[in-house]
Coordinates of C-alpha atoms in Angstrom, one line a residue:
M1 CA -0.1 0.2 0.1
A2 CA 1.3 3.4 -0.9
V3 CA 2.3 5.5 2.0
L4 CA -0.7 8.3 1.0
D5 CA -3.0 5.9 2.2
D6 CA -1.3 5.5 5.5
L7 CA -1.7 9.2 6.5
S8 CA -3.5 10.4 9.1
G9 CA -6.1 13.0 8.3
F10 CA -4.1 16.2 9.6
E11 CA -0.8 14.7 8.0
F12 CA -2.7 14.5 4.5
E13 CA -3.6 17.9 5.0
D14 CA -0.1 19.0 5.4
V15 CA 1.0 16.8 2.3
M16 CA -2.0 18.7 0.5
E17 CA -0.6 22.0 1.5
D18 CA 3.0 20.9 0.0
V19 CA 1.2 19.8 -3.5
F20 CA -0.8 23.1 -4.1
R21 CA 2.3 25.4 -3.0
N22 CA 4.3 23.6 -5.6
L23 CA 1.4 24.0 -8.3
G24 CA 1.7 27.5 -8.1
Y25 CA -0.8 28.6 -5.7
E26 CA -0.5 31.6 -3.6
N27 CA -0.8 32.0 0.2
V28 CA -1.3 28.5 0.9
R29 CA -2.5 27.9 4.5
Q30 CA -4.4 25.5 6.7
A31 CA -7.5 26.5 8.4
D32 CA -8.1 26.3 12.0
R33 CA -8.0 22.5 12.7
T34 CA -10.5 22.7 15.7
A35 CA -13.2 24.2 13.8
D36 CA -12.6 24.1 10.0
E37 CA -16.4 24.6 8.7
G38 CA -15.8 22.4 6.1
R39 CA -12.7 24.0 4.7
D40 CA -8.9 22.5 5.4
V41 CA -6.6 24.2 3.2
I42 CA -7.4 27.9 1.9
M43 CA -5.1 29.5 -0.9
E44 CA -5.5 32.2 -3.5
E45 CA -4.5 32.1 -7.4
V46 CA -4.7 35.0 -9.9
V47 CA -6.3 34.7 -13.3
D48 CA -6.3 37.2 -15.8
G49 CA -5.3 39.8 -13.6
T50 CA -8.1 38.8 -11.0
R51 CA -7.2 37.5 -7.8
R52 CA -9.6 34.2 -6.9
A53 CA -9.9 32.5 -3.6
I54 CA -9.8 28.8 -3.3
I55 CA -11.3 26.6 -0.6
V56 CA -10.4 23.0 -0.3
E57 CA -11.6 20.1 1.5
C58 CA -9.2 17.1 2.0
K59 CA -10.9 14.0 2.6
H60 CA -8.5 11.1 3.8
T61 CA -11.1 8.4 3.2
G62 CA -11.8 5.3 0.7
T63 CA -14.8 7.1 -0.8
V64 CA -16.5 10.6 -1.0
G65 CA -19.9 11.5 -1.7
R66 CA -22.2 14.0 -2.7
P67 CA -22.8 15.4 1.1
V68 CA -19.3 16.4 1.3
V69 CA -19.5 18.2 -2.1
Q70 CA -22.3 20.0 -1.1
K71 CA -21.2 21.1 2.6
L72 CA -18.0 22.7 0.6
H73 CA -20.6 24.4 -1.7
S74 CA -22.1 26.0 1.4
A75 CA -18.7 26.7 2.8
I76 CA -17.4 28.7 -0.1
A77 CA -20.6 30.7 -0.2
T78 CA -19.9 31.8 3.4
F79 CA -16.2 32.6 3.1
D80 CA -15.4 36.0 3.7
F81 CA -13.4 37.2 0.5
D82 CA -13.5 40.1 -1.6
G83 CA -13.8 38.6 -4.9
P84 CA -14.4 35.4 -6.8
K85 CA -14.1 32.0 -5.0
R86 CA -14.0 28.6 -6.4
G87 CA -13.6 25.2 -4.4
M88 CA -11.8 21.6 -4.5
V89 CA -12.2 18.5 -2.9
A90 CA -9.2 16.1 -2.7
T91 CA -9.0 12.7 -1.4
T92 CA -7.0 9.6 -1.1
G93 CA -9.7 7.6 -2.4
R94 CA -12.2 7.8 -5.0
F95 CA -15.7 10.0 -5.4
T96 CA -19.0 8.6 -5.9
N97 CA -20.9 9.0 -9.0
P98 CA -23.4 11.4 -7.4
A99 CA -20.3 13.7 -5.9
E100 CA -19.0 13.8 -9.7
E101 CA -22.2 14.5 -11.3
Y102 CA -22.9 17.3 -8.7
A103 CA -19.5 19.2 -9.4
D104 CA -20.2 18.8 -13.1
R105 CA -23.7 20.3 -12.8
L106 CA -21.8 23.3 -11.1
Q107 CA -19.4 23.5 -13.7
R108 CA -21.9 23.5 -16.6
N109 CA -24.5 26.1 -15.2
D110 CA -21.8 28.5 -14.6
N111 CA -22.3 28.4 -10.8
P112 CA -20.4 31.2 -9.1
Y113 CA -18.6 28.6 -6.7
P114 CA -17.6 25.8 -8.8
I115 CA -16.0 22.6 -7.7
E116 CA -13.2 20.5 -8.8
L117 CA -12.6 16.9 -7.6
I118 CA -9.2 15.3 -7.2
D119 CA -8.9 11.5 -6.1
G120 CA -6.2 9.4 -5.2
E121 CA -4.9 8.6 -8.4
D122 CA -4.9 12.4 -9.7
L123 CA -2.8 13.2 -6.4
R124 CA -0.2 10.6 -7.3
D125 CA 0.3 11.8 -10.8
I126 CA 0.3 15.6 -9.7
A127 CA 2.8 14.8 -7.1
D128 CA 5.0 12.9 -9.4
E129 CA 5.2 15.8 -11.8
I130 CA 6.1 18.4 -8.8
G131 CA 8.4 16.0 -7.1
L132 CA 6.8 14.8 -3.9
D133 CA 7.6 11.5 -3.1
L134 CA 4.3 9.7 -1.9
Y135 CA 5.9 5.9 -2.1
N136 CA 9.3 5.9 -0.5
G137 CA 8.1 6.0 3.5
R138 CA 8.3 9.6 4.2
I139 CA 6.6 11.6 1.7
E140 CA 9.8 13.6 1.8
I141 CA 11.0 16.3 -0.8
L142 CA 12.5 15.1 -4.0
C143 CA 14.7 17.7 -6.3
D144 CA 16.8 16.8 -9.4
E145 CA 18.2 20.4 -9.3
T146 CA 21.4 21.9 -8.0
L147 CA 23.6 24.6 -8.2
R148 CA 26.8 24.3 -10.5
P149 CA 29.5 22.9 -8.3
H150 CA 32.0 24.3 -10.5
D151 CA 32.6 26.8 -13.2
P152 CA 32.6 24.7 -16.5
A153 CA 35.0 27.4 -18.3
A154 CA 37.7 26.4 -15.8
D155 CA 39.4 23.4 -14.2
V156 CA 37.9 21.9 -11.1
A157 CA 41.3 22.6 -9.1
A158 CA 40.9 26.6 -10.2
P159 CA 39.9 27.9 -6.8
V160 CA 42.5 25.9 -5.2
I161 CA 45.4 27.1 -7.4
E162 CA 43.7 30.5 -6.6
A163 CA 43.7 30.2 -2.9
F164 CA 47.7 29.5 -3.0
R165 CA 48.6 32.3 -5.2
D166 CA 49.4 34.8 -2.1
I167 CA 51.2 31.9 -0.6
E168 CA 54.9 33.1 -0.6
N169 CA 57.5 30.9 -1.9
I170 CA 55.5 28.4 -4.0
E171 CA 54.6 28.3 -7.7
A172 CA 51.5 26.9 -9.2
A173 CA 53.7 24.6 -10.9
D174 CA 54.9 23.1 -7.6
L175 CA 51.1 22.2 -6.7
P176 CA 50.0 18.5 -7.0
E177 CA 46.4 17.6 -8.1
P178 CA 44.2 18.2 -5.3
H179 CA 41.8 15.7 -4.3
S180 CA 38.1 17.0 -4.9
A181 CA 35.0 15.7 -3.3
V182 CA 31.6 17.4 -3.6
T183 CA 28.3 16.8 -1.5
F184 CA 25.3 18.2 -2.7
R185 CA 23.4 19.4 0.3
P186 CA 19.9 19.9 0.3
V187 CA 18.6 23.5 1.0
V188 CA 15.2 25.1 0.9
A189 CA 14.8 29.0 0.5
V190 CA 11.7 30.3 2.1
T191 CA 9.6 33.1 1.5
A192 CA 7.3 34.2 3.9
D193 CA 5.0 37.2 4.8
T194 CA 4.2 38.4 8.4
N195 CA 1.3 41.1 8.6
A196 CA 0.3 41.7 11.9
V197 CA -1.4 44.5 14.2
F198 CA -1.5 45.1 17.9
E199 CA -3.9 47.3 19.2
T200 CA -5.2 48.4 22.7
S201 CA -7.9 50.7 24.3
V202 CA -5.5 53.8 22.8
G203 CA -5.1 52.0 19.3
V204 CA -2.5 50.4 17.3
I205 CA 0.4 50.5 19.1
H206 CA 2.4 48.2 16.8
R207 CA 2.6 46.9 13.4
I208 CA 4.5 44.1 11.2
N209 CA 4.5 44.3 7.2
D210 CA 7.3 42.2 6.3
R211 CA 8.4 39.6 3.5
T212 CA 11.4 37.6 4.8
R213 CA 13.4 35.4 2.4
F214 CA 16.1 33.0 4.0
V215 CA 17.5 29.6 3.4
A216 CA 17.9 26.6 5.3
H217 CA 19.7 23.2 5.5
A218 CA 17.2 20.9 4.7
E219 CA 18.8 17.5 5.8
R220 CA 17.0 15.4 8.3
G221 CA 16.8 16.6 12.0
Q222 CA 16.4 20.2 13.1
P223 CA 16.6 22.7 10.0
Q224 CA 19.4 25.0 10.5
A225 CA 19.4 28.7 8.7
V226 CA 22.4 29.2 6.7
D227 CA 24.9 32.2 7.0
E228 CA 23.9 35.4 5.1
D229 CA 26.2 34.9 2.6
V230 CA 25.6 31.7 1.9
A231 CA 21.7 32.7 1.4
T232 CA 22.9 35.1 -1.1
L233 CA 24.9 32.7 -3.0
V234 CA 21.5 30.6 -2.8
T235 CA 19.1 33.0 -3.8
E236 CA 21.0 35.0 -6.2
N237 CA 21.7 31.7 -8.3
L238 CA 18.1 29.9 -8.3
H239 CA 17.5 30.6 -11.7
A240 CA 20.6 29.0 -13.0
T241 CA 20.4 25.7 -11.6
V242 CA 21.2 22.4 -13.9
E243 CA 20.3 19.0 -13.4
L244 CA 21.7 16.7 -10.5
D245 CA 23.6 13.7 -12.5
P246 CA 25.8 11.9 -10.3
E247 CA 27.4 10.2 -13.1
Q248 CA 28.2 13.2 -14.8
F249 CA 29.6 15.1 -11.9
G250 CA 31.8 12.0 -11.1
E251 CA 33.6 12.6 -13.8
V252 CA 34.5 15.7 -12.5
F253 CA 35.1 15.0 -8.7
D254 CA 37.4 12.2 -7.0
D255 CA 34.2 11.7 -5.0
V256 CA 30.3 12.4 -5.4
E257 CA 27.5 12.3 -2.5
E258 CA 23.9 13.3 -2.3
R259 CA 22.4 13.7 1.0
R260 CA 18.4 13.5 1.0
F261 CA 16.1 16.3 2.4
G262 CA 14.6 14.0 4.8
Q263 CA 11.3 15.7 5.5
T264 CA 8.4 17.3 3.9
Q265 CA 7.9 21.3 2.7
T266 CA 4.9 21.4 5.7
E267 CA 7.8 20.4 8.2
Y268 CA 10.1 23.0 6.9
K269 CA 7.0 25.3 6.9
E270 CA 6.3 24.8 10.4
W271 CA 10.0 25.7 11.2
A272 CA 9.8 28.7 9.4
V273 CA 6.8 30.2 10.9
E274 CA 8.0 29.3 14.4
R275 CA 11.2 31.2 13.5
L276 CA 9.6 34.1 11.9
Q277 CA 7.1 34.1 15.1
Q278 CA 10.4 34.5 17.7
H279 CA 12.1 37.0 14.9
H280 CA 9.3 39.3 14.8
T281 CA 8.4 39.2 18.9
T282 CA 9.3 42.8 20.5
A283 CA 8.4 44.5 24.0
V284 CA 6.4 47.6 23.1
T285 CA 6.1 50.7 25.4
Y286 CA 3.1 52.7 25.3
T287 CA 0.6 55.3 27.5
G288 CA -2.6 54.1 28.3
D289 CA -6.0 56.3 28.5
N290 CA -5.2 56.9 32.1
N291 CA -1.3 58.2 31.5
V292 CA 0.0 55.2 33.0
T293 CA 2.8 53.6 30.9
Y294 CA 2.5 50.2 29.9
N295 CA 4.8 47.2 28.5
K296 CA 3.3 44.8 25.9
T297 CA 5.0 41.6 24.2
C298 CA 3.6 41.9 20.7
E299 CA 4.1 38.5 19.2
P300 CA 2.2 37.7 15.9
N301 CA 0.1 34.8 15.6
R302 CA 0.9 31.7 13.5
S303 CA -2.2 33.1 11.3
D304 CA -0.2 36.3 10.6
I305 CA 2.7 34.5 8.8
S306 CA 1.9 33.2 5.3
V307 CA 4.7 31.2 3.7
Q308 CA 4.5 32.3 -0.3
S309 CA 6.9 29.9 -1.3
I310 CA 9.8 27.0 -0.5
E311 CA 11.9 26.0 -3.1
P312 CA 14.1 23.5 -2.4
V313 CA 17.8 23.0 -4.6
Y314 CA 20.6 21.4 -3.7
L315 CA 23.6 23.4 -3.0
P316 CA 27.4 21.8 -3.6
E317 CA 29.7 21.7 -0.9
V318 CA 33.4 21.1 -2.4
R319 CA 36.3 20.3 -0.5
H320 CA 39.5 20.1 -1.8
T321 CA 42.7 18.7 -0.1
T322 CA 46.3 19.3 -1.0
G323 CA 49.1 17.0 0.1
L324 CA 52.4 18.8 0.5
Q325 CA 55.1 16.5 1.8
E326 CA 54.1 16.0 5.8
Y327 CA 51.1 18.1 5.5
T328 CA 47.7 18.4 4.0
Y329 CA 45.8 21.4 3.3
P330 CA 41.8 21.1 3.4
Y331 CA 40.1 24.1 1.1
E332 CA 36.4 23.9 1.2
Y333 CA 33.3 26.1 -0.3
Y334 CA 29.9 26.3 -1.2
A335 CA 29.8 26.9 -5.1
A336 CA 27.4 28.2 -7.6
G337 CA 29.3 27.7 -11.0
P338 CA 31.9 30.4 -10.9
S339 CA 30.5 31.7 -7.5
R340 CA 31.5 30.5 -4.0
V341 CA 31.3 31.2 -0.5
T342 CA 34.4 30.0 1.9
A343 CA 33.3 27.3 4.3
E344 CA 36.8 26.3 5.5
D345 CA 40.2 28.1 4.4
G346 CA 43.0 25.9 5.5
I347 CA 45.7 27.4 3.3
H348 CA 45.8 30.5 4.9
R349 CA 46.5 29.0 8.5
C350 CA 49.5 28.8 10.2
V351 CA 50.5 24.9 10.8
H352 CA 52.3 26.1 14.0
C353 CA 49.9 28.2 15.9
D354 CA 46.1 29.4 15.6
T355 CA 46.8 32.4 12.9
S356 CA 44.4 32.3 10.2
G357 CA 42.8 34.5 7.5
G358 CA 43.9 36.8 4.9
D359 CA 45.5 39.6 6.8
E360 CA 48.7 37.4 7.7
T361 CA 51.5 36.9 5.4
Y362 CA 52.0 33.2 5.0
T363 CA 55.1 31.3 3.7
Y364 CA 55.4 27.8 2.4
C365 CA 58.4 25.8 4.0
S366 CA 60.0 23.7 1.0
N367 CA 61.9 21.8 3.6
C368 CA 58.7 20.0 5.2
G369 CA 55.9 21.4 3.3
A370 CA 54.7 23.8 6.3
I371 CA 52.6 26.9 5.8
A372 CA 53.4 29.2 8.5
C373 CA 53.2 32.6 9.6
S374 CA 55.4 35.4 9.9
S375 CA 56.0 34.3 13.4
H376 CA 57.2 30.6 12.6
I377 CA 59.2 31.3 9.3
K378 CA 62.8 32.1 9.3
T379 CA 65.4 32.4 6.7
E380 CA 67.9 29.2 6.1
R381 CA 71.4 30.6 6.8
L382 CA 73.0 28.8 4.1
E383 CA 70.8 28.6 1.3
G384 CA 69.0 31.8 1.9
E385 CA 65.7 30.4 1.8
P386 CA 62.4 30.3 4.0
V387 CA 62.5 27.7 6.8
C388 CA 59.6 27.0 9.0
T389 CA 60.4 26.9 13.0
G390 CA 58.9 23.5 13.0
C391 CA 61.6 21.8 11.1
A392 CA 64.7 24.1 11.1
V393 CA 67.7 22.6 13.2
T394 CA 69.3 25.8 14.9
E395 CA 72.6 26.6 16.6
R396 CA 73.7 30.1 18.0
F397 CA 76.6 31.8 16.1
A398 CA 78.0 35.3 17.5
L399 CA 75.2 35.3 19.9
K400 CA 72.2 34.9 17.4
T401 CA 70.4 31.8 16.8
K402 CA 70.8 30.7 13.1
Y403 CA 68.5 28.3 11.2
F404 CA 69.1 25.6 8.8
Y405 CA 67.5 22.6 6.7
D406 CA 69.0 19.8 8.6
E407 CA 72.3 18.5 10.4
Q408 CA 74.0 18.3 7.1
N409 CA 73.2 22.3 6.4
L410 CA 74.6 22.9 9.8
K411 CA 77.5 20.8 9.6
A412 CA 78.5 22.8 6.3
F413 CA 78.0 26.6 7.9
R414 CA 80.2 25.4 10.7
E415 CA 83.1 24.6 8.6
E416 CA 82.3 28.1 6.6
Y417 CA 82.1 29.8 9.9
A418 CA 85.2 28.5 11.3
A419 CA 87.2 29.9 8.3
M420 CA 85.5 33.4 8.3
P421 CA 87.8 36.4 9.4
L422 CA 86.7 37.8 13.2
H423 CA 84.9 40.8 11.7
E424 CA 83.1 38.5 9.5
K425 CA 81.9 36.3 12.3
A426 CA 81.1 39.7 14.0
M427 CA 78.8 40.3 11.4
E428 CA 76.8 37.2 11.9
N429 CA 74.8 39.5 14.5
K430 CA 74.0 42.5 12.5
L431 CA 72.4 44.1 15.0
L432 CA 75.2 44.3 17.3
A433 CA 78.1 44.6 14.4
G434 CA 75.9 47.6 12.9
G435 CA 74.8 49.3 16.2
S436 CA 78.5 50.1 17.5
V437 CA 82.0 49.7 16.5
V438 CA 82.8 48.9 20.3
V439 CA 80.0 46.1 20.6
A440 CA 81.4 44.7 17.3
L441 CA 85.1 44.5 18.7
L442 CA 83.7 42.7 22.2
V443 CA 82.2 40.5 20.0
A444 CA 85.2 39.8 17.8
I445 CA 87.0 39.5 21.2
V446 CA 84.7 36.9 22.8
L447 CA 84.9 34.9 19.4
L448 CA 88.4 34.9 20.0
V449 CA 88.5 33.9 23.7
G450 CA 85.6 31.6 22.9
G451 CA 87.5 29.4 20.2
G452 CA 85.2 30.7 17.3
I453 CA 81.9 29.7 18.1
I454 CA 79.2 30.9 20.7

């Protein structure tokens, strides 16, 4: 049996809300479940420039007879809406012949409140067209569109090469091919309107008239709103999606992973409504008729918040790892073709301390593969090239610490240093030698007395 048939009545209403929103209807919402008066879902459509209300009765039952359709017709007539109105009855089962004949007669007679009938077979066809899975056990969102995981006009490793570009002492030709993996993470872009008016005996004290758009990670579990820059990446590229084809992207990336949405659109809608309730709740101070100052917490009702759209899409999270001798450098970002937002930058981070970010100068140590900040990079004495403090061999000459690639370099410099004239040995500590001739002579004397090496 299909999962659609196993739903409770309330769950069926949730599914229908998803279906209608995906079909493009506006201001889709559920009526008060405690007194629906024959209408479960209310929504609107615009036809030839005219806005029309649609009242939907959801029946999760095997057979729907004529009385249900007649009751809805009465509910439409009494529904408060300034404009044309029509109705729908949606069921997981089927309609009796009298019910179908009644709805057909309304249509033929141009009744001002026509009613459309949608049975279980119709629902499954519609759900399949709009990407709602009614068969897999969760009725979760299905989506086959993704933002582009890479720039088709550039090599997939181009962002990594660009990130290494401002690292000192390394060239693009020195970089190995990074390991590239992409995870297609499901997200939903939510657009919602909040309209609320708060009044007391003195009149209106607070008003909310706001349209909010935000993006949430949509994997199983509690949704999490993405950072503002990631939300901008998603919303600005929703018009430029491509089909998610794991085989095709497997030819570009070493590893490809696709996550599931895990929940229905209605579950994300409920989360969005709660989030907006909290966001718009505020304390208002006002003066009453008796000149007394009052404080009132203004919290919008759930009915004040209308979710206009929930747009599912996959957001590619790309992770490159580059191995350089003893170290591996991760670089991770959310992608939308040539646009991206960095999630982790292990390239601009010193391997020896917590220094990170773009304000520091970072240098590559070709001796061990480390990328280090200026505090942990020295100049190798024999070769004159950068060496990090993590791998360097040290020894003091002329009262100053010198840095070497290894013991072999140190041994070679010892021999070179032993053959130096005293004034050249003194110059190994330029601060002392340049600061004072007297100090330089003292250093030379110390070197002479000490046997040439300090």
